[in-house]
Coordinates of C-alpha atoms and ligand atoms in Angstrom, one line a residue:
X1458 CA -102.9 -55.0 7.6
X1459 CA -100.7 -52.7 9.3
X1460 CA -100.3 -49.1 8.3
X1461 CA -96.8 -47.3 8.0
X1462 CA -95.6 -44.1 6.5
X1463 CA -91.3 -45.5 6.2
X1464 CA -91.0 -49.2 6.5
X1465 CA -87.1 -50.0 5.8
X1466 CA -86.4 -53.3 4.5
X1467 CA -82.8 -54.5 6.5
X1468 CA -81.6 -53.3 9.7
X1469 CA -77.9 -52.7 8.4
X1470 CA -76.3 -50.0 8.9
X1471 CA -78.1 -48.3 6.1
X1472 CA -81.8 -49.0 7.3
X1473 CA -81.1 -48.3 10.7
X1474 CA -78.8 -44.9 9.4
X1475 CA -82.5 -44.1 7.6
X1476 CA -84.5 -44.9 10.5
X1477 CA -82.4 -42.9 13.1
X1478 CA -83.0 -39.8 11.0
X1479 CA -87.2 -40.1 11.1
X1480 CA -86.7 -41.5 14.5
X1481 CA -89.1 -39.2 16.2
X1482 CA -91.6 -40.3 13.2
X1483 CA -93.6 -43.6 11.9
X1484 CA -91.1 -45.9 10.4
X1485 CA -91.1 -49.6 10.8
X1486 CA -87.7 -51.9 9.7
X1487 CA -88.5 -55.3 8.9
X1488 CA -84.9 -57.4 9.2
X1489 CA -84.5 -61.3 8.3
X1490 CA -82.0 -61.8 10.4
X1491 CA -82.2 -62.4 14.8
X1492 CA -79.5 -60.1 15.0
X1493 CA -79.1 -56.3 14.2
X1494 CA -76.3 -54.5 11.7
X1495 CA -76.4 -56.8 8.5
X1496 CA -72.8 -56.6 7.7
X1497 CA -71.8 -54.4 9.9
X1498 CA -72.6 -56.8 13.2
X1499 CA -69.5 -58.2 15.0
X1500 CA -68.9 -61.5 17.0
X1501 CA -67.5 -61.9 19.9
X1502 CA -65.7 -65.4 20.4
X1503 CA -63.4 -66.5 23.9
X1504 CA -62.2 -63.0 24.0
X1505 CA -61.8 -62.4 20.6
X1506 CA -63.9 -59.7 18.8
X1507 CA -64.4 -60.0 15.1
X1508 CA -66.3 -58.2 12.2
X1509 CA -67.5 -59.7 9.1
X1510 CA -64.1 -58.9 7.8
X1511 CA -63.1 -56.5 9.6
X1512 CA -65.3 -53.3 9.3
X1513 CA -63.0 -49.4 9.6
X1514 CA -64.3 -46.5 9.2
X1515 CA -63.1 -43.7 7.1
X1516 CA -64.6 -40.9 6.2
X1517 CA -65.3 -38.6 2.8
X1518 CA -67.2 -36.1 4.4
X1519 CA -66.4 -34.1 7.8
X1520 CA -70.1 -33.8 8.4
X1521 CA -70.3 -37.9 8.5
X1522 CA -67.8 -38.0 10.6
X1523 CA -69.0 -35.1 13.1
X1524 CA -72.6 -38.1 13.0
X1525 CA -70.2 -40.5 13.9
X1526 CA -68.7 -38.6 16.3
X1527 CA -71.7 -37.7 18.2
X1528 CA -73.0 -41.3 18.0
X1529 CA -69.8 -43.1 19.9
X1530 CA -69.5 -40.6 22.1
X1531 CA -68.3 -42.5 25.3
X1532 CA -67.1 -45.6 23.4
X1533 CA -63.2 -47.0 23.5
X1534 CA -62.2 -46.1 19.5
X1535 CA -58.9 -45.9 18.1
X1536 CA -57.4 -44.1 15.5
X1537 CA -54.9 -45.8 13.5
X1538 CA -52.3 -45.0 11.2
X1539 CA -53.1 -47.5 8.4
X1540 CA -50.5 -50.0 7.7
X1541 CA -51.3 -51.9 4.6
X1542 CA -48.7 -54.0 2.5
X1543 CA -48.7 -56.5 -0.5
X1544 CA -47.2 -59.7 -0.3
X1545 CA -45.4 -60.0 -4.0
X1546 CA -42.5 -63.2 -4.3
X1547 CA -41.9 -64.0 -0.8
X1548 CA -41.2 -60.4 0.5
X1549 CA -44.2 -58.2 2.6
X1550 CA -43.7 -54.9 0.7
X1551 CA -45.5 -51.5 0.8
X1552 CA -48.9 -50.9 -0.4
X1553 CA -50.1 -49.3 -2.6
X1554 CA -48.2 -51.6 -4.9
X1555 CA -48.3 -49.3 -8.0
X1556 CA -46.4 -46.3 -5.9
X1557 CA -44.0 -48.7 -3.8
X1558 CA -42.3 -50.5 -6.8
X1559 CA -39.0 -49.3 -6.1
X1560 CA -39.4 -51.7 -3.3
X1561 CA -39.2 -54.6 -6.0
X1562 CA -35.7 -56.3 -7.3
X1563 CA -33.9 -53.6 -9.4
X1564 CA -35.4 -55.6 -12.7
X1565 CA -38.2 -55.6 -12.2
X1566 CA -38.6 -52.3 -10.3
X1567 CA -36.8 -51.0 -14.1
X1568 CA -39.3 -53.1 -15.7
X1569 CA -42.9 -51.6 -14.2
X1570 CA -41.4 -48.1 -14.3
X1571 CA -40.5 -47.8 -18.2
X1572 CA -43.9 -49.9 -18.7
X1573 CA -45.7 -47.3 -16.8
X1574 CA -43.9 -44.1 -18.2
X1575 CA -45.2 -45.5 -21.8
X1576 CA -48.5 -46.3 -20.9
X1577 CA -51.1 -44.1 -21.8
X1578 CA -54.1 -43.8 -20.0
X1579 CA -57.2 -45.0 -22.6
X1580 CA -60.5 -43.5 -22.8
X1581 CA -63.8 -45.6 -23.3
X1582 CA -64.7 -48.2 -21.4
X1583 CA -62.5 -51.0 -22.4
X1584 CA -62.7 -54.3 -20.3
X1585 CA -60.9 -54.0 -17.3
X1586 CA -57.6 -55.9 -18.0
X1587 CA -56.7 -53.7 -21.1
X1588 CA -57.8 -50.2 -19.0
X1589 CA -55.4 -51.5 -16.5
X1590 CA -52.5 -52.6 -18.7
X1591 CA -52.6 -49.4 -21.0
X1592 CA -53.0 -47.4 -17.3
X1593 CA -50.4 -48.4 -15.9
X1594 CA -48.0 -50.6 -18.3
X1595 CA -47.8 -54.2 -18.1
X1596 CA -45.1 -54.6 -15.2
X1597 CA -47.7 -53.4 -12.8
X1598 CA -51.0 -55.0 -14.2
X1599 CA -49.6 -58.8 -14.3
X1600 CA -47.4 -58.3 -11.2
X1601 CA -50.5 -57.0 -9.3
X1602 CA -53.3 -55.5 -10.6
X1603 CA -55.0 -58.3 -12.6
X1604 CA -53.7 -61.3 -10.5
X1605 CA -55.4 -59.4 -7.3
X1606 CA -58.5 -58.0 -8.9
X1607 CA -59.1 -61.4 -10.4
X1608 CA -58.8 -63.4 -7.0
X1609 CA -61.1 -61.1 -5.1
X1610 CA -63.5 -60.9 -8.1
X1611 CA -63.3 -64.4 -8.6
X1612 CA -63.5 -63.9 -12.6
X1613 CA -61.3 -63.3 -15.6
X1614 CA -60.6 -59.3 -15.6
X1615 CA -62.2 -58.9 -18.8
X1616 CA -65.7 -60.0 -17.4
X1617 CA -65.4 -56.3 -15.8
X1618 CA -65.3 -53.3 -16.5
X1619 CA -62.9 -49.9 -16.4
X1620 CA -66.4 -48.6 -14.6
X1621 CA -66.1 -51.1 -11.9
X1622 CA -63.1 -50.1 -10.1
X1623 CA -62.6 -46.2 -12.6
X1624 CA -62.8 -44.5 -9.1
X1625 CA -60.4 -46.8 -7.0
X1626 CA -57.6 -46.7 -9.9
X1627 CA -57.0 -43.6 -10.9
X1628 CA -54.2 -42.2 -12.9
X1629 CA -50.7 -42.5 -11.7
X1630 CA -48.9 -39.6 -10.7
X1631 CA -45.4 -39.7 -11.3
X1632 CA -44.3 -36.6 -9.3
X1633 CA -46.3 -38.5 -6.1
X1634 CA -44.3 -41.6 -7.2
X1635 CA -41.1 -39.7 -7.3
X1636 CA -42.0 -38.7 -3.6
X1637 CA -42.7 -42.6 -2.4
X1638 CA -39.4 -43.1 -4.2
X1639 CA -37.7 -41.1 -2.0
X1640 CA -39.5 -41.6 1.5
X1641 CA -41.3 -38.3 1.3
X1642 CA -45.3 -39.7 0.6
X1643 CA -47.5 -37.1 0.6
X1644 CA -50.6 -38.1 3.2
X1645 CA -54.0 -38.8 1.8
X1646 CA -57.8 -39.3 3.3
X1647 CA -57.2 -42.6 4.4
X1648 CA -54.3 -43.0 6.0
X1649 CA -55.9 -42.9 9.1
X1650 CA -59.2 -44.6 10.1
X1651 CA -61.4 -45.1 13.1
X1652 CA -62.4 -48.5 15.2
X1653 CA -64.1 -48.9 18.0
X1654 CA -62.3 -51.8 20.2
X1655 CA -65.5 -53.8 20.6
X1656 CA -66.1 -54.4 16.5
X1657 CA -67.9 -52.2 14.1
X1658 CA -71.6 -53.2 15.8
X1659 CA -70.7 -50.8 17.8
X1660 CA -72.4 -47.9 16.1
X1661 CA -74.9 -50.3 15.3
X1662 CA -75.8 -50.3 18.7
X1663 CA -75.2 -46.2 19.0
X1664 CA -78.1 -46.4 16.5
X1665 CA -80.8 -48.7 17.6
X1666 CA -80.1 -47.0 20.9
X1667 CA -81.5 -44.5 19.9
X1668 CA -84.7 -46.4 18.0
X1669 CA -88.1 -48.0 19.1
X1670 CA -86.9 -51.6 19.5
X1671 CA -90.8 -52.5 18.7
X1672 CA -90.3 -51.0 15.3
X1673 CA -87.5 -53.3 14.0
X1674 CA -89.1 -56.4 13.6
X1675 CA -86.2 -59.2 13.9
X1676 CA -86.8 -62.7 12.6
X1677 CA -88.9 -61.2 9.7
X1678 CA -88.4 -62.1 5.7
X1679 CA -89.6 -59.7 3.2
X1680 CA -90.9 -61.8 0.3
X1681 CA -93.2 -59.8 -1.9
X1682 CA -94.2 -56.4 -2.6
X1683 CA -96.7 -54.6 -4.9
X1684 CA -95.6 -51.6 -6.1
X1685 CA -98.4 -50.5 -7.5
X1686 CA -100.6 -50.4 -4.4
X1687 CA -97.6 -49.7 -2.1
X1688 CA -98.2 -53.4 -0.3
X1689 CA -94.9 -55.4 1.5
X1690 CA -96.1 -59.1 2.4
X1691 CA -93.4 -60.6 4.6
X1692 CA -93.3 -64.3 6.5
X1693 CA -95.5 -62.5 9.6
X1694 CA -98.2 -60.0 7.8
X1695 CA -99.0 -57.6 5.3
X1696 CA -98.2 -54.0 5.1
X1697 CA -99.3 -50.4 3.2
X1698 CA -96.6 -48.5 3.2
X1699 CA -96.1 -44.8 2.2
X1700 CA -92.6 -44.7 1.7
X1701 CA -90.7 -47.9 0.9
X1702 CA -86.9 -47.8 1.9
X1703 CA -84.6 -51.3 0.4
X1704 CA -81.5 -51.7 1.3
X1705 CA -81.4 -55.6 0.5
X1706 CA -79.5 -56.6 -2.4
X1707 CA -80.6 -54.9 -5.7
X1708 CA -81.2 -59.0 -7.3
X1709 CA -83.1 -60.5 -4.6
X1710 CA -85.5 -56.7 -4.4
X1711 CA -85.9 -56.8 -8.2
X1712 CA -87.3 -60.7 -7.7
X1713 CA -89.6 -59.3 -4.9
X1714 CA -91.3 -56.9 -7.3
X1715 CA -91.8 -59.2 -9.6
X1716 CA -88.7 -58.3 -12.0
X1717 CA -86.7 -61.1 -13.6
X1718 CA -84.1 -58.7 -15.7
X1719 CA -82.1 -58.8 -12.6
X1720 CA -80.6 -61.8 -13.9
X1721 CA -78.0 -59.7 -16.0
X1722 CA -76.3 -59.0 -12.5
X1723 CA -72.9 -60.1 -12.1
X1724 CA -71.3 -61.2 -8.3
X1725 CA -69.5 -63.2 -6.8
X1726 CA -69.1 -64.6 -3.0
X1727 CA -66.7 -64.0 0.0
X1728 CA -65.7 -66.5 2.7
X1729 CA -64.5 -64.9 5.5
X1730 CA -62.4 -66.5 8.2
X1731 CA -62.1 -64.9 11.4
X1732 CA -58.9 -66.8 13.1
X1733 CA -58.1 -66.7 17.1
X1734 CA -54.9 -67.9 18.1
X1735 CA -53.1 -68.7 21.2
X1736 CA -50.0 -66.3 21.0
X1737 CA -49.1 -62.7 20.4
X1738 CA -48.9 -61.4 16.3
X1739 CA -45.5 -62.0 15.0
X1740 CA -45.9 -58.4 13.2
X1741 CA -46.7 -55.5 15.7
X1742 CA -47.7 -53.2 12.9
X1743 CA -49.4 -54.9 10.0
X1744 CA -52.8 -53.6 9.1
X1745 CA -53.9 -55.9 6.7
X1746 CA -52.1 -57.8 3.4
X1747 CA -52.6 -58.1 -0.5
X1748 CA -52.3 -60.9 -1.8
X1749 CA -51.6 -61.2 -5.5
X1750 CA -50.1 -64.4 -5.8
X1751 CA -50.5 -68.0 -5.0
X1752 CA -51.5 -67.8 -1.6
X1753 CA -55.5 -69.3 -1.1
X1754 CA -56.4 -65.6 0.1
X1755 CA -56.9 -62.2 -1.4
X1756 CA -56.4 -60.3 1.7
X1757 CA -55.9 -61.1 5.2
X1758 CA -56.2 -58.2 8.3
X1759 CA -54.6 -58.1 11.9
X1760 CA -57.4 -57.4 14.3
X1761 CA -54.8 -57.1 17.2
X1762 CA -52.8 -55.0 15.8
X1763 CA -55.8 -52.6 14.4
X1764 CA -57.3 -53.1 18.2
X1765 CA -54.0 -52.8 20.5
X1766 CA -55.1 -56.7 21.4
X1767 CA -52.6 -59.2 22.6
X1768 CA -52.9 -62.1 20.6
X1769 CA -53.2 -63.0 16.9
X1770 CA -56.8 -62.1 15.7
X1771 CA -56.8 -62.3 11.9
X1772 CA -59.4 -61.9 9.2
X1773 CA -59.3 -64.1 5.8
X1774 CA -61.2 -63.2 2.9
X1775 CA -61.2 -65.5 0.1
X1776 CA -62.8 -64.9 -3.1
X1777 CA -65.6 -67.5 -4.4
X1778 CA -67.6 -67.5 -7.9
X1779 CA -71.3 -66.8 -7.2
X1780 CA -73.2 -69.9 -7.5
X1781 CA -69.5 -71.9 -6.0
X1782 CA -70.4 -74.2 -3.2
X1783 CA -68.0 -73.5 -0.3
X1784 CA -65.7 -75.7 1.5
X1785 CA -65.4 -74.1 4.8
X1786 CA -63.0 -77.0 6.0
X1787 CA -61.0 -77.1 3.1
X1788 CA -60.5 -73.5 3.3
X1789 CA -59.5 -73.7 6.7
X1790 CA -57.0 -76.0 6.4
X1791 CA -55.2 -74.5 2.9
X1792 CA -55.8 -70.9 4.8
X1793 CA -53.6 -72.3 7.9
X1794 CA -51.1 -74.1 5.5
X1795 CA -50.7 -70.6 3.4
X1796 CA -50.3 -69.0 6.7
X1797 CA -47.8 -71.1 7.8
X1798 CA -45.4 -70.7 4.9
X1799 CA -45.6 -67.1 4.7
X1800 CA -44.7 -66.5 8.1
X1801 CA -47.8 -65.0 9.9
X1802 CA -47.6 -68.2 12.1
X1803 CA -45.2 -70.4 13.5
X1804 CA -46.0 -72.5 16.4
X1805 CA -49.5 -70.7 16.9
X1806 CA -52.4 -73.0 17.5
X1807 CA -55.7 -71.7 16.7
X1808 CA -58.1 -71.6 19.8
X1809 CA -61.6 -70.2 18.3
X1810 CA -62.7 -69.8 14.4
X1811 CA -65.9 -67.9 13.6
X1812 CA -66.7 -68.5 9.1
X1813 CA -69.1 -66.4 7.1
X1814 CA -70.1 -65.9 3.8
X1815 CA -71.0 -62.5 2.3
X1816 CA -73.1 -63.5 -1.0
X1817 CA -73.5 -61.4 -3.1
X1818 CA -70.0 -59.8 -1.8
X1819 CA -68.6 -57.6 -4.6
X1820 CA -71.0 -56.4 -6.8
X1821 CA -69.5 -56.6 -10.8
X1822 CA -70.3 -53.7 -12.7
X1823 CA -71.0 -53.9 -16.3
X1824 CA -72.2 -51.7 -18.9
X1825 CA -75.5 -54.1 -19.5
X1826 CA -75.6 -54.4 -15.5
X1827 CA -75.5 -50.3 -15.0
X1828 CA -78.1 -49.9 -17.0
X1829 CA -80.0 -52.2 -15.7
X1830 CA -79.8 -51.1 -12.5
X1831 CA -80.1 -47.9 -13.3
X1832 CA -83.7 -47.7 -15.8
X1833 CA -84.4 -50.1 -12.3
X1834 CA -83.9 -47.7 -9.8
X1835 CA -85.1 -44.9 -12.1
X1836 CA -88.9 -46.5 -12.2
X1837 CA -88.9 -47.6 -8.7
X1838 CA -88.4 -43.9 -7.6
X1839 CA -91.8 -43.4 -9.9
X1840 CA -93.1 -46.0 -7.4
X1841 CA -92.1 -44.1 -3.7
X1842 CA -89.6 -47.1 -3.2
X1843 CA -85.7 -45.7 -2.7
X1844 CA -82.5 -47.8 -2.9
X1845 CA -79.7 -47.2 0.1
X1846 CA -76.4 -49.1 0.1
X1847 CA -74.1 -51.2 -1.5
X1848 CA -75.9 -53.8 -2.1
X1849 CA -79.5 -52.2 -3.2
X1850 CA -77.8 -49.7 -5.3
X1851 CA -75.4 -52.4 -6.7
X1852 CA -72.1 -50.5 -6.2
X1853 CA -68.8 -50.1 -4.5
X1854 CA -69.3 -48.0 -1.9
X1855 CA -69.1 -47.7 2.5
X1856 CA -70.2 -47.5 5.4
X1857 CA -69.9 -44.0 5.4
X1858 CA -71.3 -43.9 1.9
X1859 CA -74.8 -45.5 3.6
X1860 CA -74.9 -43.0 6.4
X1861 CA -74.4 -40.1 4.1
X1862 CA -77.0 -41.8 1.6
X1863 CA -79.4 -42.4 4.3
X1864 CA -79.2 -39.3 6.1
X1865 CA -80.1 -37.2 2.5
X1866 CA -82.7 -39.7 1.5
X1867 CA -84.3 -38.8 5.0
X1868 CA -84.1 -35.0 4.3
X1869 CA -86.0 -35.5 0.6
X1870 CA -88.8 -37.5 2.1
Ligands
LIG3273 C1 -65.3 -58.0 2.5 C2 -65.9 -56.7 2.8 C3 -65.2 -55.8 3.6 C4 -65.7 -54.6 3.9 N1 -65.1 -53.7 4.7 C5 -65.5 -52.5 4.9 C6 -64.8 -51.5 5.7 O1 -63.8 -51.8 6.3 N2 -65.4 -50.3 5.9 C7 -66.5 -49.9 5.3 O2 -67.0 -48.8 5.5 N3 -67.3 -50.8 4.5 C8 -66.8 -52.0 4.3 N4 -67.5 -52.9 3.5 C9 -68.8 -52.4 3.0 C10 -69.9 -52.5 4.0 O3 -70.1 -53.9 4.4 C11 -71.2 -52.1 3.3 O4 -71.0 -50.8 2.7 C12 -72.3 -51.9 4.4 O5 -72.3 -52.9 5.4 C13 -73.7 -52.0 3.7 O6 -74.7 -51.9 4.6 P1 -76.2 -52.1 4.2 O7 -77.0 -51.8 5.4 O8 -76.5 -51.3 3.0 O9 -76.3 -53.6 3.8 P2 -76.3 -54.9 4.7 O10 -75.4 -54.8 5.8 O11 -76.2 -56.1 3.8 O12 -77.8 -54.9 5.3 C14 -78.9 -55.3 4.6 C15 -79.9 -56.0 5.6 O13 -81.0 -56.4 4.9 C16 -81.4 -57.7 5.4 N5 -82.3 -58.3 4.4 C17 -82.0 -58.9 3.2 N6 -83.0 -59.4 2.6 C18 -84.1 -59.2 3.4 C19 -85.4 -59.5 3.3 N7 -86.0 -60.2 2.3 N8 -86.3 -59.2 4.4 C20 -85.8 -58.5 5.5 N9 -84.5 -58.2 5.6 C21 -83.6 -58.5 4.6 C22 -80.1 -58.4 5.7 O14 -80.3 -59.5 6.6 C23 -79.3 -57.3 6.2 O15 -79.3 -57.2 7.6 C24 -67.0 -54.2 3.3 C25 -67.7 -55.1 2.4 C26 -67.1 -56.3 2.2 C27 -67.9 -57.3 1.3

């Protein structure tokens, strides 16, 4: 049985974010996959470069992006001015779709503005559709809000919760809507974000640079661990760790320990189509899309345009209940069609295609669920064992967010 004072479980950006900060002490990362970065890996496909959906970074804190920084030092990044619009009845229109709605037909502009000015923003946490309608009147939640939320969530609004998405809606401010109105938006953190030109694995590999590559153990599955004596048992050995560092989804950990409440968790899937195609973008500026409507997709994202590529690189993501089985083919083919008749392509012919699905994707946050993981992460803290991540800590949060988590884990232990 090998001895070890950190052992990480996942060499995503989290793990390895944790690692690179005891780097110069005795950590071990154990990762089931033959590749390193987790979600933050990229593929690179007859000249195409692709993320799992396309991974930018922005930041919340300078000090995370001074690390950041430091680490692609040397590397071909871009900034770039964000460019994000909703597609809403035919038209591409600016996003956010709650400030831009003078961009609507008259009616229905006059319709989500005297909806919003008498909504009034509810305390409590109501279920999700009736936080959003009395936030923002009905205009905007049934034009937008609920039809998009539902399609990336794959569920009915009202199986969340205000909780799940408070942060990312906050109240609207009518003075800053005045200003949109009139062409003079005010700017905010993320109008600008970072990407390195060779995909997100990038700092991926700024980080394990920087590691023992005999300390991340590839090819390796965690698949039980004993709390109580600090043991890991994965597919190749045994371990007695000192500090145990998880940054694998909060379910599957919880069914490692031995825990079977994890069951109340709520999730669902994301297919993600990364498209090549022969010919330039049509759009030149185009970020990435909203898609409230009919369309198969909930957003789609212009890697050539983001990348200052030549020609049209495009992200899907598609929105899939948890336990759905996927139609990769199917999806394709209705992705293409929807493509087609919104204008993105005309006489493009796709050349490569790279699919993959993110399960669990978007973590649903519930009242029961919160607590859950809460009292969960509460008593494995008793136990040395620390959650980083989206996914272990069962939230909405970044990249960024996992370097900033990892780096003040590493300063506590
Ligand atoms: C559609 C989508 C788009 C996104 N876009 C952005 C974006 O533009 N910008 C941004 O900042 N963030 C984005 N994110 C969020 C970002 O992906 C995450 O915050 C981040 O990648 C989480 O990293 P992680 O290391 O915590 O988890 P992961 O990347 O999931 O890494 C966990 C690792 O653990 C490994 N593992 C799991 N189980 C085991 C086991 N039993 N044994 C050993 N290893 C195991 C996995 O293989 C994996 O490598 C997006 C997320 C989604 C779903």
């Amino acid at each position: 049985m090998q001895r070890v004072k950190y052992l990480i479980i996942g060499a995503g950006i989290s793990g390895l974010s944790f690692a690179f900060h005891k780097r110069n002490e005795d950590y071990l990362i154990i990762e089931k996959d033959s590749v390193y970065g987790g979600l933050a890996r990229s593929f690179y496909k007859d000249g195409f470069v692709w993320d799992v959906a396309g991974h930018f970074f922005h930041f919340h804190s300078d000090e995370t992006k001074t690390h950041y920084d430091v680490l692609m030092k040397g590397k071909n990044i871009r900034t770039v001015e964000k460019c994000a619009k909703v597609y809403y009845a035919g038209q591409f229109m600016d996003a956010p779709f709650q400030y831009n709605i003078h961009q609507l037909p008259p009616k229905e502009f006059i319709e989500c503005l005297t909806d919003l000015y008498f909504a009034d923003r509810p305390d409590g946490n109501l279920p999700f559709d009736e936080f959003v309608r009395r936030t923002y009147g009905n205009g905007i939640a049934e034009k937008f809000l609920i039809p998009y939320n539902e399609k990336l969530y794959a569920c009915h609004m009202n199986d969340l919760e205000r909780n799940s998405m408070g942060g990312f809606l906050p109240k609207l401010d009518f003075p800053m809507l005045m200003n949109f109105y009139r062409g003079l938006r005010g700017r905010t953190y993320n109008d600008t974000f970072s990407y390195p030109v060779n995909g997100c694995v990038e700092i991926i590999n700024s980080l394990v640079a920087n590691l023992d590559k005999d300390r991340i153990h590839l090819n390796e599955i965690v698949q039980r661990i004993d709390a109580s004596n600090k043991r890991v048992f994965s597919t190749n050995g045994e371990y007695q760790y000192e500090y145990l560092i998880n940054t694998c989804a909060l379910n599957s950990f919880a069914r490692m320990v031995g825990d079977t409440g994890a069951t109340c968790l709520n999730y669902n899937q994301v297919l993600v189509l990364n498209l090549g195609f022969d010919k330039p973008s049509i759009d030149k500026k185009v970020s990435w899309v909203y898609f409230p409507g009919t369309e198969f997709f909930y957003r789609i994202g212009f890697y050539n345009n983001i990348a200052g590529t030549e020609r049209l690189s495009l992200y899907i993501e598609i929105g899939y209940k948890a336990n759905e089985v996927i139609d990769i083919e199917q999806a394709l083919q209705r992705t293409l069609a929807d493509l087609k008749r919104i204008g993105v392509i005309d006489n493009h012919n796709l050349i490569a295609y790279e699919p993959y699905i993110i399960n669990p994707g978007y973590a649903h946050i519930t009242t029961v669920g919160k607590e859950y993981t809460s009292h969960f992460i509460s008593a494995m803290f008793e136990n040395n064992i620390y959650m980083v991540g989206r996914y272990a800590r069962w939230e909405y949060s970044a990249m960024d967010d996992s370097m900033e988590q990892a780096k003040q884990l590493a300063a506590r232990i």
